[in-house]
Short mmCIF file of C-alpha atoms in Angstrom, two decimals:
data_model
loop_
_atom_site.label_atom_id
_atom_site.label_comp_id
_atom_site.label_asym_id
_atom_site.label_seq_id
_atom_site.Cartn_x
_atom_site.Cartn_y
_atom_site.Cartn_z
CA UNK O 204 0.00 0.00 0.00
CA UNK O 205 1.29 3.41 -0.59
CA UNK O 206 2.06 6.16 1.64
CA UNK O 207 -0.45 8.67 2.32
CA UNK O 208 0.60 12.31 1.09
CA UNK O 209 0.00 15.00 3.16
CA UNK O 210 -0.80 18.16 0.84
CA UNK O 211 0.54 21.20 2.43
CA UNK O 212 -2.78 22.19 3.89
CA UNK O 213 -2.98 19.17 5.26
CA UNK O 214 0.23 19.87 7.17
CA UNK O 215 -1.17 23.33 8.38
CA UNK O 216 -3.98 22.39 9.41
CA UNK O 217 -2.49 19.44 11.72
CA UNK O 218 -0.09 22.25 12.98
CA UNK O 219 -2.75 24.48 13.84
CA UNK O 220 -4.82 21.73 15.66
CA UNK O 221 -1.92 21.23 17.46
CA UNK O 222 -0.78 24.80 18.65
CA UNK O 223 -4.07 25.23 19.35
CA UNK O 224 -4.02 21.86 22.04
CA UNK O 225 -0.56 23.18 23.17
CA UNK O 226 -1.90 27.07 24.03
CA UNK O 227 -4.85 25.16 25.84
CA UNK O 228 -2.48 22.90 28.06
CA UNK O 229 -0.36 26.41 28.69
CA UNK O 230 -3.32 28.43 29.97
CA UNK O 231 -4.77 26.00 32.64
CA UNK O 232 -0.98 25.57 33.66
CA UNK O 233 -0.47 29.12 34.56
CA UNK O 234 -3.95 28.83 36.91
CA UNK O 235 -2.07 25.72 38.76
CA UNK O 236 0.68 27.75 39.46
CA UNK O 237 -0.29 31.07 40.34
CA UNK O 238 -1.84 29.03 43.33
CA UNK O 239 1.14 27.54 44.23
CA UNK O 240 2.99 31.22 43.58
CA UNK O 241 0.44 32.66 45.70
CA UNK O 242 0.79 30.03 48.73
CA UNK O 243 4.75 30.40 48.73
CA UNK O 244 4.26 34.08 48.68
CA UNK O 245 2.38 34.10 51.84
CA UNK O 246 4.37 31.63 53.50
CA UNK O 247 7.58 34.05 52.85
CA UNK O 248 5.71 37.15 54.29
CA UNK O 249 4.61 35.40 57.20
CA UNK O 250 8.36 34.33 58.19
CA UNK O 251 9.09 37.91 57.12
CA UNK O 252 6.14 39.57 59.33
CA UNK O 253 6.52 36.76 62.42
CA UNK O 254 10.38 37.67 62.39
CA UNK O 255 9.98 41.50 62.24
CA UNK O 256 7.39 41.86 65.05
CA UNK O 257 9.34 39.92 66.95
CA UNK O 258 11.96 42.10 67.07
CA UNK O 259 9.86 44.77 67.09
CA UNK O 260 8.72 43.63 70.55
CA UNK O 261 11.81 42.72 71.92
CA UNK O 262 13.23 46.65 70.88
CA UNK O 263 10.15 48.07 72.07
CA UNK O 264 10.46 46.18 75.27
CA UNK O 265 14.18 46.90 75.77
CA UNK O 266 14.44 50.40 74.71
CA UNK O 267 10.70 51.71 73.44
CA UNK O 268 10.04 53.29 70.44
CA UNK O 269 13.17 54.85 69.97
CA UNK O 270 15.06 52.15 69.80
CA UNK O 271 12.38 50.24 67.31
CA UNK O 272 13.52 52.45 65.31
CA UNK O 273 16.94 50.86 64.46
CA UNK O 274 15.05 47.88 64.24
CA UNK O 275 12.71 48.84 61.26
CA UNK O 276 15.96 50.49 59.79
CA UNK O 277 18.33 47.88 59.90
CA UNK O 278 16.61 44.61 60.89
CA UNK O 279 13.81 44.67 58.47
CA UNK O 280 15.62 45.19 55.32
CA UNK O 281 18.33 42.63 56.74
CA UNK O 282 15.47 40.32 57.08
CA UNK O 283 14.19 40.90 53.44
CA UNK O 284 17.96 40.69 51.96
CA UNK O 285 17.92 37.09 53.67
CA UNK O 286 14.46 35.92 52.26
CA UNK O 287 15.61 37.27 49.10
CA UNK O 288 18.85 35.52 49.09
CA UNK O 289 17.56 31.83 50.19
CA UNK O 290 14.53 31.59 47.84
CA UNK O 291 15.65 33.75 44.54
CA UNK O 292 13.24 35.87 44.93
CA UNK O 293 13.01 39.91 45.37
CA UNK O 294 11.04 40.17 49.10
CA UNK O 295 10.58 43.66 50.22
CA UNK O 296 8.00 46.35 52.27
CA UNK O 297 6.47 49.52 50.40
CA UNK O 298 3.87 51.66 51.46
CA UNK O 299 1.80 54.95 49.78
CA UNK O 300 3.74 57.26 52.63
CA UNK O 301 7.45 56.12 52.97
CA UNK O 302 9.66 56.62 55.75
CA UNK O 303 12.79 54.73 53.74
CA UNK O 304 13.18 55.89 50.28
CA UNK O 305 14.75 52.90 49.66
CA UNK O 306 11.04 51.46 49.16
CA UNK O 307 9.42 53.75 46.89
CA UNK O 308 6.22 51.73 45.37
CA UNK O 309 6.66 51.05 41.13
CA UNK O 310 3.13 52.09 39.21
CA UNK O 311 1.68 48.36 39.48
CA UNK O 312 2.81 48.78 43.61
CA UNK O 313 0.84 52.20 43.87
CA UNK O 314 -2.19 51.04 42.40
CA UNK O 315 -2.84 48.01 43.94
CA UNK O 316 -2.01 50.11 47.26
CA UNK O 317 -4.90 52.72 46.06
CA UNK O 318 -6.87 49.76 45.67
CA UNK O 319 -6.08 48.35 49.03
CA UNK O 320 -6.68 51.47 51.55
CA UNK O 321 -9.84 52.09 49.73
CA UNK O 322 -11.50 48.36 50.64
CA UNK O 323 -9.82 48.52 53.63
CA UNK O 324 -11.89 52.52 54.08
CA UNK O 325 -14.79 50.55 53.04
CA UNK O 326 -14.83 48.06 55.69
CA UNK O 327 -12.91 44.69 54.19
CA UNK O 328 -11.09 42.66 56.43
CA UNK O 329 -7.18 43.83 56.58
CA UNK O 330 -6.27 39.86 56.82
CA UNK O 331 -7.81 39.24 53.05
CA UNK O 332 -6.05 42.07 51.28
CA UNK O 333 -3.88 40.72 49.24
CA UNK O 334 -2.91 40.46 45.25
CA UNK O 335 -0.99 39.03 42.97
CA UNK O 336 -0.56 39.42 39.13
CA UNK O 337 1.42 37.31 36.63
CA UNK O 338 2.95 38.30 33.74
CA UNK O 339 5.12 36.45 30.77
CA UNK O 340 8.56 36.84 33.47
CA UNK O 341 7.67 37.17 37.15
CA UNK O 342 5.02 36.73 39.19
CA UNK O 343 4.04 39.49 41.92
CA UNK O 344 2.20 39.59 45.63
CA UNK O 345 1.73 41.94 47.82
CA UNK O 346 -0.01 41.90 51.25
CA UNK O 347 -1.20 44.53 52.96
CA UNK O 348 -0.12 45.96 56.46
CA UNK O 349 -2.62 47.73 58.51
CA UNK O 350 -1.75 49.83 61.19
CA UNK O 351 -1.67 47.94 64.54
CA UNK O 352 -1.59 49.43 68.13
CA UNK O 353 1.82 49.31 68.34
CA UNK O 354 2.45 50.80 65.16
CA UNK O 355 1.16 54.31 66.34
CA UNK O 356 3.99 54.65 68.84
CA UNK O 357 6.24 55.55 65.82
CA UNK O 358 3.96 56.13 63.26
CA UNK O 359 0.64 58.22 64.62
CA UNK O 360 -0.35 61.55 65.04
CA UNK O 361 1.40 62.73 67.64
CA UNK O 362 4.88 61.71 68.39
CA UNK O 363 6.98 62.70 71.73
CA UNK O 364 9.43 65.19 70.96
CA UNK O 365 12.80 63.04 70.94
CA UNK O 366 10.87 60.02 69.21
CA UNK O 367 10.63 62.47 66.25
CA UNK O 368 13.99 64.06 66.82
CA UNK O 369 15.40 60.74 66.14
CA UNK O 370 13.18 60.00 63.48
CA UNK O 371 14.25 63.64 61.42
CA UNK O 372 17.80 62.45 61.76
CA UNK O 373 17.59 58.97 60.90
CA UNK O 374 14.88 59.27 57.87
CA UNK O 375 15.14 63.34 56.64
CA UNK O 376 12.16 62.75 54.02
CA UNK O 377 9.66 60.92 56.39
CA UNK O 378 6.03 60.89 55.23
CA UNK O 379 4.71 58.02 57.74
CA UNK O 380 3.75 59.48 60.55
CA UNK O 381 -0.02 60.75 61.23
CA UNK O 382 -1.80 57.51 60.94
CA UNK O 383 -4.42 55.94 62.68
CA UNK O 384 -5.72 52.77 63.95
CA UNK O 385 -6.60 50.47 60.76
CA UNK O 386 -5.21 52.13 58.38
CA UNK O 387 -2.58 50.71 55.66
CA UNK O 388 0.37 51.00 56.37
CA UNK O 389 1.91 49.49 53.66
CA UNK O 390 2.38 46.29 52.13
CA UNK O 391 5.16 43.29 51.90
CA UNK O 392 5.79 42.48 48.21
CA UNK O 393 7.70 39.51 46.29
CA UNK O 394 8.80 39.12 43.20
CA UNK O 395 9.18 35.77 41.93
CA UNK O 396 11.12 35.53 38.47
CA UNK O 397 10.00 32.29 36.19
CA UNK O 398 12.55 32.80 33.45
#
């Protein structure tokens, strides 16, 4: 028996039946993982949040506010560098009014921060704000960090005088002071790169 021949549509057509099965099998992949993204995300802000109030609480306890200070300076990025360094990732803070410079929000950062304060404002529950957003090279999370009790010793309204003397020297440009209870602080982000 001969061998069938395959006319050149014939070819075409098989190649487009089977892109087409291919792009299927890539989109429900991406679904998969941005829930496995998203899981490993939280699980690295929750170290990063469980080891930061910790020392929080131990600086507040050994030398107040003033001395929490140093922490949020030095410890916090220190703790982000690390996280950053054992999974590959970028792990960070930002927030809509920085103290540190250092983590100035990018547009897709400020947005989803708008977005954030304004459900928070409207009454959703600080513990669900959260999102995430995939793109062709990375994926991104942020969670959101509402002001706590605690928080307004260095960050609220009214500030005793050598708490914000030391706060002028140590962060010239502040902008994160004059919150109150509930409100966003900020937010941790990661940056996961799949290339």
């Amino acid at each position: 028996m001969p061998a069938p021949v395959i006319t050149p549509l014939a070819r075409i057509v098989a190649l487009v039946l089977a892109a087409a099965a291919l792009s299927s099998c890539e989109r429900a992949q991406p679904q998969a993982d941005a829930a496995q993204l998203t899981a490993e995300s939280r699980a690295v802000v929750k170290t990063f949040a469980t080891e930061l109030q910790a020392a929080l609480q131990d600086s507040l306890a050994g030398g107040g506010p003033v001395q929490a200070i140093s922490t949020c300076k030095e410890v916090a990025p220190a703790i982000a560098a690390r996280l950053s360094r054992e999974k590959g990732w970028t792990v960070g803070r930002t927030s809509l009014k920085l103290r540190n410079p250092d983590n100035a929000p990018d547009a897709w950062e400020t947005a989803r921060l708008d977005s954030m304060a304004q459900r928070l404002a409207a009454g959703t529950d600080p513990a669900t704000l959260e999102e995430h957003k995939r793109t062709p090279h990375s994926f991104r999370y942020m969670k959101a960090i509402p002001i706590q009790p605690a928080c307004l010793l260095c960050h609220g309204e009214s500030l005793a005088a050598p708490l914000a003397a030391t706060l002028d020297a140590a962060y010239p440009a502040d902008r994160a002071r004059g919150y109150k209870l509930g409100e966003l602080r900020g937010a941790f982000t990661v940056t996961i790169p799949l290339d």
